[in-house]
């Protein structure tokens, strides 16, 4: 625009002599041309302002459209198995708060003397909130068995599974968290949502050595570090109240989880998990992980518990494999009985194969582009007290589960499984289980 104005002034200056008929006429012509040039210059300035405002508006519109596209992309990718705790549900309060969760219902025949039954197992509301830039809050509240404090209900509870305020210090690389922290102890504790998994029952070792779903009041930090050539390292650390001295052979560590409002000693427990993701040419995903636990559990703060876990996850096309080993050593006081476990351990390996006939897609409202059939097998073993054999049903227990499930969409699943159960406890033969379940995010 400045070049245009200069061009008009130059033309005006060159044209002025053409209108000159004499000294008086030259002056009048000059004044007319100057008036014309000034009017055109003001018009050009006005046009420059309009163009500038249009450019700013266009840039803002593009930025808004780009931000909207990014949010849509993130929403589409949040069903990824590696980020089960991503944005959920629908927005409220100007999109600042998101509400969702999951539900699961089961039909069970446990193969023992009990009757088969429907189990309203879990209803888990999830809430996420953006407090300010770099500050977020998220929580899960688990309702089992229909609620609590109602006379006709049984096996029921309401429990906060985690509630974290998160401060993003360095984008992706370092996030500080405080609250009821989801404990980084084994792989399954992070991926415990019912709709996420291909079998209804959680692995034995994850429940009785890993204490899934396991949270504690405390502080933590997590992040992802990227190295050259496509290598990634995820880390997750937590300092919490940890275990007390409630370990037993029947249920492992589940009775050793502490109150959310008290600690039985002045020592705190540290947990950590590290996962390496190397680039592998012939695999879609490969992850190796390791976890550790260390703390003091007796009231005097003298006895130590410590352990580690190893994990692997790989995916190639329709095939997935997950494996995990966990062990925890528990120091006992002198003279403690053999029923007080000194070492607990277990492992599982799970194989899944996903398939769906392409010609079926779109034939029915439930046969979508996301629909999947999955065949799954899990082999597992647990020993909740290496000092004894078969003193409790889960003391030395092996299981093989064979399952099939159907997902009309990724977030909703119907599962059926048969589990072969082999316990070293006398008189527990013939306890194979049949489980049918329905689970869905919402």
GROMACS .gro file of C-alpha atoms in nm:
model
  442
    1UNK     CA    1   0.000   0.000   0.000
    2UNK     CA    2   0.289   0.240   0.067
    3UNK     CA    3   0.417   0.170  -0.283
    4UNK     CA    4   0.069   0.251  -0.424
    5UNK     CA    5   0.058   0.583  -0.244
    6UNK     CA    6   0.404   0.674  -0.368
    7UNK     CA    7   0.295   0.584  -0.722
    8UNK     CA    8  -0.008   0.819  -0.696
    9UNK     CA    9   0.205   1.106  -0.566
   10UNK     CA   10   0.458   1.052  -0.845
   11UNK     CA   11   0.189   1.046  -1.115
   12UNK     CA   12   0.031   1.357  -0.966
   13UNK     CA   13   0.360   1.538  -0.972
   14UNK     CA   14   0.432   1.440  -1.330
   15UNK     CA   15   0.079   1.522  -1.446
   16UNK     CA   16   0.062   1.871  -1.298
   17UNK     CA   17   0.250   2.043  -1.581
   18UNK     CA   18   0.004   1.902  -1.833
   19UNK     CA   19  -0.271   2.114  -1.684
   20UNK     CA   20  -0.066   2.432  -1.675
   21UNK     CA   21  -0.167   2.707  -1.921
   22UNK     CA   22   0.029   2.987  -1.747
   23UNK     CA   23   0.154   3.090  -1.409
   24UNK     CA   24  -0.197   3.138  -1.265
   25UNK     CA   25  -0.331   2.827  -1.428
   26UNK     CA   26  -0.029   2.625  -1.307
   27UNK     CA   27  -0.102   2.720  -0.948
   28UNK     CA   28  -0.470   2.626  -0.972
   29UNK     CA   29  -0.387   2.295  -1.137
   30UNK     CA   30  -0.130   2.217  -0.870
   31UNK     CA   31  -0.384   2.280  -0.595
   32UNK     CA   32  -0.645   2.059  -0.765
   33UNK     CA   33  -0.395   1.778  -0.809
   34UNK     CA   34  -0.273   1.811  -0.449
   35UNK     CA   35  -0.635   1.791  -0.324
   36UNK     CA   36  -0.694   1.483  -0.536
   37UNK     CA   37  -0.371   1.321  -0.417
   38UNK     CA   38  -0.449   1.392  -0.049
   39UNK     CA   39  -0.799   1.241  -0.088
   40UNK     CA   40  -0.653   0.933  -0.255
   41UNK     CA   41  -0.382   0.903   0.011
   42UNK     CA   42  -0.646   0.913   0.290
   43UNK     CA   43  -0.851   0.651   0.104
   44UNK     CA   44  -0.544   0.433   0.070
   45UNK     CA   45  -0.470   0.464   0.444
   46UNK     CA   46  -0.829   0.363   0.522
   47UNK     CA   47  -0.799   0.063   0.288
   48UNK     CA   48  -0.469  -0.033   0.450
   49UNK     CA   49  -0.642  -0.037   0.791
   50UNK     CA   50  -0.926  -0.250   0.657
   51UNK     CA   51  -0.684  -0.498   0.501
   52UNK     CA   52  -0.483  -0.516   0.824
   53UNK     CA   53  -0.796  -0.588   1.029
   54UNK     CA   54  -0.906  -0.852   0.775
   55UNK     CA   55  -0.567  -1.022   0.800
   56UNK     CA   56  -0.581  -1.026   1.180
   57UNK     CA   57  -0.935  -1.167   1.172
   58UNK     CA   58  -0.830  -1.430   0.920
   59UNK     CA   59  -0.529  -1.531   1.131
   60UNK     CA   60  -0.749  -1.557   1.442
   61UNK     CA   61  -1.003  -1.767   1.252
   62UNK     CA   62  -0.730  -1.997   1.127
   63UNK     CA   63  -0.588  -2.034   1.479
   64UNK     CA   64  -0.935  -2.111   1.616
   65UNK     CA   65  -0.997  -2.368   1.342
   66UNK     CA   66  -0.655  -2.523   1.403
   67UNK     CA   67  -0.719  -2.547   1.777
   68UNK     CA   68  -1.058  -2.709   1.709
   69UNK     CA   69  -0.897  -2.959   1.473
   70UNK     CA   70  -0.633  -3.046   1.735
   71UNK     CA   71  -0.898  -3.101   2.003
   72UNK     CA   72  -1.097  -3.327   1.769
   73UNK     CA   73  -0.782  -3.524   1.690
   74UNK     CA   74  -0.696  -3.566   2.056
   75UNK     CA   75  -1.051  -3.678   2.132
   76UNK     CA   76  -1.030  -3.937   1.853
   77UNK     CA   77  -0.702  -4.079   1.983
   78UNK     CA   78  -0.792  -4.100   2.350
   79UNK     CA   79  -0.916  -4.456   2.324
   80UNK     CA   80  -0.555  -4.557   2.264
   81UNK     CA   81  -0.462  -4.836   2.506
   82UNK     CA   82  -0.151  -4.649   2.619
   83UNK     CA   83  -0.353  -4.361   2.764
   84UNK     CA   84  -0.658  -4.507   2.927
   85UNK     CA   85  -0.679  -4.208   3.161
   86UNK     CA   86  -0.717  -3.956   2.878
   87UNK     CA   87  -0.995  -3.703   2.832
   88UNK     CA   88  -1.332  -3.870   2.888
   89UNK     CA   89  -1.699  -3.799   2.865
   90UNK     CA   90  -1.867  -3.478   2.759
   91UNK     CA   91  -1.784  -3.121   2.845
   92UNK     CA   92  -1.965  -2.906   3.098
   93UNK     CA   93  -1.923  -2.559   3.245
   94UNK     CA   94  -1.781  -2.413   2.925
   95UNK     CA   95  -1.581  -2.730   2.845
   96UNK     CA   96  -1.372  -2.673   3.160
   97UNK     CA   97  -1.504  -2.991   3.328
   98UNK     CA   98  -1.550  -3.329   3.160
   99UNK     CA   99  -1.762  -3.606   3.310
  100UNK     CA  100  -1.767  -3.972   3.207
  101UNK     CA  101  -1.662  -4.310   3.344
  102UNK     CA  102  -1.740  -4.677   3.296
  103UNK     CA  103  -1.981  -4.947   3.410
  104UNK     CA  104  -1.954  -5.326   3.424
  105UNK     CA  105  -2.210  -5.600   3.492
  106UNK     CA  106  -2.126  -5.970   3.525
  107UNK     CA  107  -2.296  -6.309   3.534
  108UNK     CA  108  -2.083  -6.556   3.731
  109UNK     CA  109  -2.070  -6.924   3.809
  110UNK     CA  110  -1.769  -6.961   4.040
  111UNK     CA  111  -1.775  -7.342   4.038
  112UNK     CA  112  -1.805  -7.371   4.415
  113UNK     CA  113  -2.104  -7.433   4.640
  114UNK     CA  114  -2.247  -7.085   4.580
  115UNK     CA  115  -2.526  -7.015   4.334
  116UNK     CA  116  -2.464  -6.849   4.001
  117UNK     CA  117  -2.553  -6.480   4.013
  118UNK     CA  118  -2.559  -6.144   3.838
  119UNK     CA  119  -2.303  -5.907   3.983
  120UNK     CA  120  -2.350  -5.529   3.955
  121UNK     CA  121  -1.977  -5.506   4.002
  122UNK     CA  122  -1.863  -5.155   3.920
  123UNK     CA  123  -1.995  -4.811   3.838
  124UNK     CA  124  -1.701  -4.572   3.813
  125UNK     CA  125  -1.769  -4.203   3.745
  126UNK     CA  126  -1.468  -4.008   3.616
  127UNK     CA  127  -1.423  -3.633   3.637
  128UNK     CA  128  -1.155  -3.418   3.475
  129UNK     CA  129  -1.119  -3.043   3.509
  130UNK     CA  130  -0.893  -2.776   3.362
  131UNK     CA  131  -0.824  -2.543   3.655
  132UNK     CA  132  -0.579  -2.311   3.481
  133UNK     CA  133  -0.311  -2.337   3.218
  134UNK     CA  134  -0.086  -2.625   3.325
  135UNK     CA  135  -0.307  -2.721   3.625
  136UNK     CA  136  -0.562  -3.002   3.598
  137UNK     CA  137  -0.760  -3.231   3.826
  138UNK     CA  138  -0.885  -3.582   3.761
  139UNK     CA  139  -1.052  -3.852   3.969
  140UNK     CA  140  -1.227  -4.189   3.962
  141UNK     CA  141  -1.487  -4.285   4.224
  142UNK     CA  142  -1.562  -4.657   4.230
  143UNK     CA  143  -1.906  -4.776   4.340
  144UNK     CA  144  -1.911  -5.154   4.388
  145UNK     CA  145  -2.213  -5.373   4.451
  146UNK     CA  146  -2.463  -5.089   4.419
  147UNK     CA  147  -2.334  -4.859   4.694
  148UNK     CA  148  -2.294  -4.870   5.071
  149UNK     CA  149  -2.489  -4.863   5.400
  150UNK     CA  150  -2.798  -5.037   5.260
  151UNK     CA  151  -2.914  -5.346   5.448
  152UNK     CA  152  -2.998  -5.564   5.146
  153UNK     CA  153  -2.666  -5.505   4.966
  154UNK     CA  154  -2.352  -5.715   5.017
  155UNK     CA  155  -1.989  -5.687   4.914
  156UNK     CA  156  -2.049  -5.321   4.847
  157UNK     CA  157  -1.829  -5.014   4.880
  158UNK     CA  158  -1.771  -4.661   4.758
  159UNK     CA  159  -1.404  -4.577   4.716
  160UNK     CA  160  -1.201  -4.302   4.552
  161UNK     CA  161  -0.966  -4.489   4.318
  162UNK     CA  162  -0.750  -4.184   4.259
  163UNK     CA  163  -0.784  -3.806   4.283
  164UNK     CA  164  -0.489  -3.607   4.155
  165UNK     CA  165  -0.415  -3.238   4.115
  166UNK     CA  166  -0.155  -3.221   3.838
  167UNK     CA  167   0.093  -2.940   3.766
  168UNK     CA  168   0.264  -2.956   3.427
  169UNK     CA  169   0.614  -2.819   3.490
  170UNK     CA  170   0.772  -2.911   3.156
  171UNK     CA  171   0.533  -3.010   2.879
  172UNK     CA  172   0.516  -3.391   2.853
  173UNK     CA  173   0.851  -3.427   3.034
  174UNK     CA  174   0.763  -3.342   3.395
  175UNK     CA  175   0.428  -3.330   3.571
  176UNK     CA  176   0.403  -3.298   3.950
  177UNK     CA  177   0.096  -3.454   4.114
  178UNK     CA  178  -0.054  -3.448   4.461
  179UNK     CA  179  -0.360  -3.612   4.616
  180UNK     CA  180  -0.477  -3.972   4.612
  181UNK     CA  181  -0.209  -4.094   4.372
  182UNK     CA  182  -0.255  -4.400   4.150
  183UNK     CA  183   0.043  -4.612   4.257
  184UNK     CA  184   0.306  -4.694   3.990
  185UNK     CA  185   0.346  -5.057   4.101
  186UNK     CA  186   0.318  -5.296   3.806
  187UNK     CA  187   0.162  -5.240   3.465
  188UNK     CA  188  -0.196  -5.345   3.531
  189UNK     CA  189  -0.266  -5.085   3.799
  190UNK     CA  190  -0.248  -4.816   3.532
  191UNK     CA  191  -0.462  -5.009   3.283
  192UNK     CA  192  -0.724  -5.153   3.517
  193UNK     CA  193  -1.045  -5.013   3.360
  194UNK     CA  194  -1.292  -5.294   3.285
  195UNK     CA  195  -1.378  -5.186   2.926
  196UNK     CA  196  -1.009  -5.163   2.845
  197UNK     CA  197  -0.928  -5.528   2.916
  198UNK     CA  198  -1.018  -5.839   2.717
  199UNK     CA  199  -1.091  -6.064   3.017
  200UNK     CA  200  -1.337  -5.982   3.295
  201UNK     CA  201  -1.128  -6.086   3.595
  202UNK     CA  202  -0.810  -5.900   3.676
  203UNK     CA  203  -0.485  -6.099   3.698
  204UNK     CA  204  -0.428  -6.267   4.035
  205UNK     CA  205  -0.082  -6.118   4.083
  206UNK     CA  206  -0.209  -5.768   4.000
  207UNK     CA  207  -0.477  -5.793   4.269
  208UNK     CA  208  -0.288  -5.971   4.548
  209UNK     CA  209   0.071  -5.853   4.503
  210UNK     CA  210  -0.003  -5.534   4.307
  211UNK     CA  211  -0.323  -5.444   4.504
  212UNK     CA  212  -0.507  -5.317   4.193
  213UNK     CA  213  -0.676  -5.073   4.200
  214UNK     CA  214  -0.418  -4.920   4.434
  215UNK     CA  215  -0.396  -4.556   4.538
  216UNK     CA  216  -0.259  -4.372   4.839
  217UNK     CA  217  -0.239  -4.013   4.963
  218UNK     CA  218   0.093  -3.859   4.873
  219UNK     CA  219   0.291  -3.685   4.602
  220UNK     CA  220   0.444  -3.796   4.274
  221UNK     CA  221   0.596  -3.702   3.941
  222UNK     CA  222   0.571  -3.847   3.594
  223UNK     CA  223   0.670  -3.772   3.236
  224UNK     CA  224   0.802  -3.898   2.906
  225UNK     CA  225   1.158  -3.844   2.785
  226UNK     CA  226   1.243  -3.881   2.417
  227UNK     CA  227   1.583  -3.996   2.303
  228UNK     CA  228   1.732  -4.021   1.957
  229UNK     CA  229   1.612  -4.265   1.692
  230UNK     CA  230   1.258  -4.293   1.830
  231UNK     CA  231   1.338  -4.419   2.183
  232UNK     CA  232   1.102  -4.317   2.465
  233UNK     CA  233   1.126  -4.352   2.844
  234UNK     CA  234   0.812  -4.312   3.056
  235UNK     CA  235   0.865  -4.267   3.430
  236UNK     CA  236   0.624  -4.247   3.723
  237UNK     CA  237   0.731  -4.198   4.087
  238UNK     CA  238   0.525  -4.172   4.406
  239UNK     CA  239   0.597  -4.108   4.775
  240UNK     CA  240   0.300  -4.228   4.983
  241UNK     CA  241   0.202  -4.391   5.313
  242UNK     CA  242   0.245  -4.737   5.165
  243UNK     CA  243   0.180  -5.071   5.333
  244UNK     CA  244   0.125  -5.153   5.698
  245UNK     CA  245   0.174  -5.496   5.860
  246UNK     CA  246  -0.152  -5.647   5.733
  247UNK     CA  247   0.004  -5.893   5.487
  248UNK     CA  248  -0.153  -6.239   5.495
  249UNK     CA  249  -0.151  -6.567   5.305
  250UNK     CA  250  -0.519  -6.547   5.209
  251UNK     CA  251  -0.516  -6.214   5.025
  252UNK     CA  252  -0.155  -6.103   5.000
  253UNK     CA  253  -0.108  -5.726   5.023
  254UNK     CA  254  -0.476  -5.628   5.006
  255UNK     CA  255  -0.511  -5.615   5.385
  256UNK     CA  256  -0.189  -5.412   5.414
  257UNK     CA  257  -0.323  -5.105   5.235
  258UNK     CA  258  -0.332  -4.815   5.479
  259UNK     CA  259  -0.591  -4.558   5.573
  260UNK     CA  260  -0.613  -4.244   5.361
  261UNK     CA  261  -0.596  -4.036   5.678
  262UNK     CA  262  -0.331  -4.199   5.897
  263UNK     CA  263   0.004  -4.380   5.886
  264UNK     CA  264   0.110  -4.653   6.128
  265UNK     CA  265   0.469  -4.519   6.141
  266UNK     CA  266   0.678  -4.216   6.045
  267UNK     CA  267   0.834  -4.381   5.740
  268UNK     CA  268   0.692  -4.328   5.392
  269UNK     CA  269   0.703  -4.575   5.103
  270UNK     CA  270   0.836  -4.506   4.755
  271UNK     CA  271   0.708  -4.668   4.437
  272UNK     CA  272   0.837  -4.621   4.084
  273UNK     CA  273   0.774  -4.747   3.732
  274UNK     CA  274   0.986  -4.705   3.419
  275UNK     CA  275   0.885  -4.810   3.068
  276UNK     CA  276   1.114  -4.811   2.763
  277UNK     CA  277   0.964  -4.802   2.413
  278UNK     CA  278   1.226  -4.879   2.150
  279UNK     CA  279   1.156  -4.850   1.777
  280UNK     CA  280   1.123  -5.197   1.626
  281UNK     CA  281   1.087  -5.238   1.253
  282UNK     CA  282   0.864  -5.545   1.252
  283UNK     CA  283   0.636  -5.456   1.549
  284UNK     CA  284   0.372  -5.189   1.592
  285UNK     CA  285   0.445  -5.143   1.964
  286UNK     CA  286   0.708  -5.285   2.198
  287UNK     CA  287   0.737  -5.183   2.564
  288UNK     CA  288   0.960  -5.311   2.843
  289UNK     CA  289   0.885  -5.197   3.196
  290UNK     CA  290   1.014  -5.232   3.551
  291UNK     CA  291   0.866  -5.123   3.883
  292UNK     CA  292   0.998  -5.112   4.237
  293UNK     CA  293   0.860  -5.072   4.590
  294UNK     CA  294   1.043  -4.991   4.913
  295UNK     CA  295   0.915  -4.901   5.258
  296UNK     CA  296   0.876  -4.980   5.630
  297UNK     CA  297   0.552  -5.143   5.740
  298UNK     CA  298   0.554  -5.213   6.117
  299UNK     CA  299   0.445  -4.956   6.380
  300UNK     CA  300   0.805  -4.910   6.500
  301UNK     CA  301   0.930  -4.849   6.147
  302UNK     CA  302   1.196  -5.121   6.169
  303UNK     CA  303   1.074  -5.390   5.925
  304UNK     CA  304   1.126  -5.347   5.553
  305UNK     CA  305   0.922  -5.453   5.255
  306UNK     CA  306   1.072  -5.426   4.908
  307UNK     CA  307   1.000  -5.570   4.566
  308UNK     CA  308   1.014  -5.533   4.194
  309UNK     CA  309   0.803  -5.607   3.888
  310UNK     CA  310   0.894  -5.673   3.526
  311UNK     CA  311   0.657  -5.630   3.231
  312UNK     CA  312   0.640  -5.654   2.854
  313UNK     CA  313   0.380  -5.550   2.600
  314UNK     CA  314   0.397  -5.601   2.225
  315UNK     CA  315   0.156  -5.551   1.939
  316UNK     CA  316   0.182  -5.665   1.579
  317UNK     CA  317  -0.122  -5.611   1.360
  318UNK     CA  318  -0.408  -5.810   1.512
  319UNK     CA  319  -0.191  -5.982   1.774
  320UNK     CA  320  -0.107  -5.858   2.125
  321UNK     CA  321   0.092  -6.009   2.409
  322UNK     CA  322   0.117  -5.884   2.767
  323UNK     CA  323   0.330  -6.036   3.042
  324UNK     CA  324   0.411  -5.938   3.397
  325UNK     CA  325   0.603  -6.076   3.696
  326UNK     CA  326   0.582  -5.926   4.047
  327UNK     CA  327   0.750  -6.016   4.374
  328UNK     CA  328   0.752  -5.856   4.720
  329UNK     CA  329   0.967  -5.951   5.019
  330UNK     CA  330   0.828  -5.874   5.365
  331UNK     CA  331   1.053  -5.868   5.671
  332UNK     CA  332   0.882  -6.026   5.972
  333UNK     CA  333   0.963  -5.991   6.338
  334UNK     CA  334   1.161  -6.266   6.507
  335UNK     CA  335   0.934  -6.553   6.605
  336UNK     CA  336   0.660  -6.464   6.353
  337UNK     CA  337   0.459  -6.773   6.249
  338UNK     CA  338   0.496  -6.935   5.907
  339UNK     CA  339   0.152  -6.799   5.817
  340UNK     CA  340   0.303  -6.449   5.811
  341UNK     CA  341   0.428  -6.421   5.450
  342UNK     CA  342   0.790  -6.334   5.394
  343UNK     CA  343   0.777  -6.347   5.018
  344UNK     CA  344   0.488  -6.311   4.771
  345UNK     CA  345   0.513  -6.345   4.395
  346UNK     CA  346   0.323  -6.424   4.078
  347UNK     CA  347   0.309  -6.380   3.705
  348UNK     CA  348   0.078  -6.391   3.406
  349UNK     CA  349   0.107  -6.401   3.028
  350UNK     CA  350  -0.186  -6.301   2.810
  351UNK     CA  351  -0.229  -6.345   2.434
  352UNK     CA  352  -0.502  -6.172   2.232
  353UNK     CA  353  -0.595  -6.190   1.865
  354UNK     CA  354  -0.837  -5.937   1.712
  355UNK     CA  355  -1.034  -6.011   1.396
  356UNK     CA  356  -1.355  -5.902   1.222
  357UNK     CA  357  -1.493  -5.992   0.875
  358UNK     CA  358  -1.473  -5.685   0.654
  359UNK     CA  359  -1.797  -5.779   0.475
  360UNK     CA  360  -1.995  -5.757   0.801
  361UNK     CA  361  -1.917  -5.393   0.864
  362UNK     CA  362  -2.218  -5.168   0.813
  363UNK     CA  363  -2.463  -5.460   0.792
  364UNK     CA  364  -2.618  -5.364   1.126
  365UNK     CA  365  -2.607  -5.070   1.367
  366UNK     CA  366  -2.382  -5.277   1.597
  367UNK     CA  367  -2.145  -5.379   1.318
  368UNK     CA  368  -1.937  -5.064   1.278
  369UNK     CA  369  -1.597  -4.968   1.144
  370UNK     CA  370  -1.464  -5.022   1.500
  371UNK     CA  371  -1.625  -5.362   1.560
  372UNK     CA  372  -1.387  -5.635   1.672
  373UNK     CA  373  -1.393  -5.999   1.779
  374UNK     CA  374  -1.114  -6.098   2.019
  375UNK     CA  375  -0.986  -6.441   2.119
  376UNK     CA  376  -0.783  -6.426   2.440
  377UNK     CA  377  -0.587  -6.670   2.657
  378UNK     CA  378  -0.427  -6.592   2.993
  379UNK     CA  379  -0.198  -6.825   3.191
  380UNK     CA  380  -0.118  -6.718   3.548
  381UNK     CA  381   0.036  -6.835   3.873
  382UNK     CA  382   0.047  -6.687   4.221
  383UNK     CA  383   0.217  -6.779   4.549
  384UNK     CA  384   0.117  -6.558   4.842
  385UNK     CA  385   0.348  -6.725   5.093
  386UNK     CA  386   0.664  -6.903   4.987
  387UNK     CA  387   0.694  -7.051   5.339
  388UNK     CA  388   0.372  -7.255   5.309
  389UNK     CA  389   0.188  -7.463   5.049
  390UNK     CA  390  -0.187  -7.467   5.004
  391UNK     CA  391  -0.282  -7.326   5.344
  392UNK     CA  392  -0.526  -7.090   5.171
  393UNK     CA  393  -0.709  -7.111   4.839
  394UNK     CA  394  -0.488  -6.842   4.679
  395UNK     CA  395  -0.170  -6.944   4.858
  396UNK     CA  396  -0.055  -7.152   4.559
  397UNK     CA  397  -0.294  -7.105   4.270
  398UNK     CA  398  -0.270  -7.153   3.895
  399UNK     CA  399  -0.533  -7.050   3.640
  400UNK     CA  400  -0.581  -7.073   3.263
  401UNK     CA  401  -0.854  -6.851   3.118
  402UNK     CA  402  -0.991  -6.880   2.764
  403UNK     CA  403  -1.214  -6.599   2.646
  404UNK     CA  404  -1.397  -6.443   2.356
  405UNK     CA  405  -1.532  -6.091   2.333
  406UNK     CA  406  -1.714  -5.864   2.092
  407UNK     CA  407  -1.676  -5.489   2.072
  408UNK     CA  408  -1.936  -5.311   1.858
  409UNK     CA  409  -1.725  -5.001   1.922
  410UNK     CA  410  -1.390  -4.976   2.099
  411UNK     CA  411  -1.543  -4.834   2.419
  412UNK     CA  412  -1.809  -5.105   2.472
  413UNK     CA  413  -1.746  -5.479   2.511
  414UNK     CA  414  -1.929  -5.808   2.571
  415UNK     CA  415  -1.704  -6.081   2.719
  416UNK     CA  416  -1.738  -6.451   2.793
  417UNK     CA  417  -1.465  -6.668   2.949
  418UNK     CA  418  -1.398  -7.007   3.104
  419UNK     CA  419  -1.126  -7.039   3.369
  420UNK     CA  420  -0.955  -7.364   3.467
  421UNK     CA  421  -0.863  -7.334   3.836
  422UNK     CA  422  -0.596  -7.539   4.013
  423UNK     CA  423  -0.533  -7.466   4.382
  424UNK     CA  424  -0.295  -7.652   4.610
  425UNK     CA  425  -0.542  -7.622   4.896
  426UNK     CA  426  -0.704  -7.963   4.964
  427UNK     CA  427  -1.071  -8.000   4.877
  428UNK     CA  428  -1.086  -7.719   4.624
  429UNK     CA  429  -1.093  -7.920   4.302
  430UNK     CA  430  -1.371  -7.863   4.048
  431UNK     CA  431  -1.387  -7.486   4.097
  432UNK     CA  432  -1.359  -7.384   3.732
  433UNK     CA  433  -1.537  -7.057   3.660
  434UNK     CA  434  -1.766  -6.926   3.386
  435UNK     CA  435  -1.799  -6.549   3.358
  436UNK     CA  436  -2.008  -6.342   3.116
  437UNK     CA  437  -1.982  -5.964   3.138
  438UNK     CA  438  -2.075  -5.636   2.977
  439UNK     CA  439  -1.866  -5.321   3.019
  440UNK     CA  440  -1.864  -4.978   2.862
  441UNK     CA  441  -1.715  -4.633   2.892
  442UNK     CA  442  -1.966  -4.351   2.889
   0.00000   0.00000   0.00000
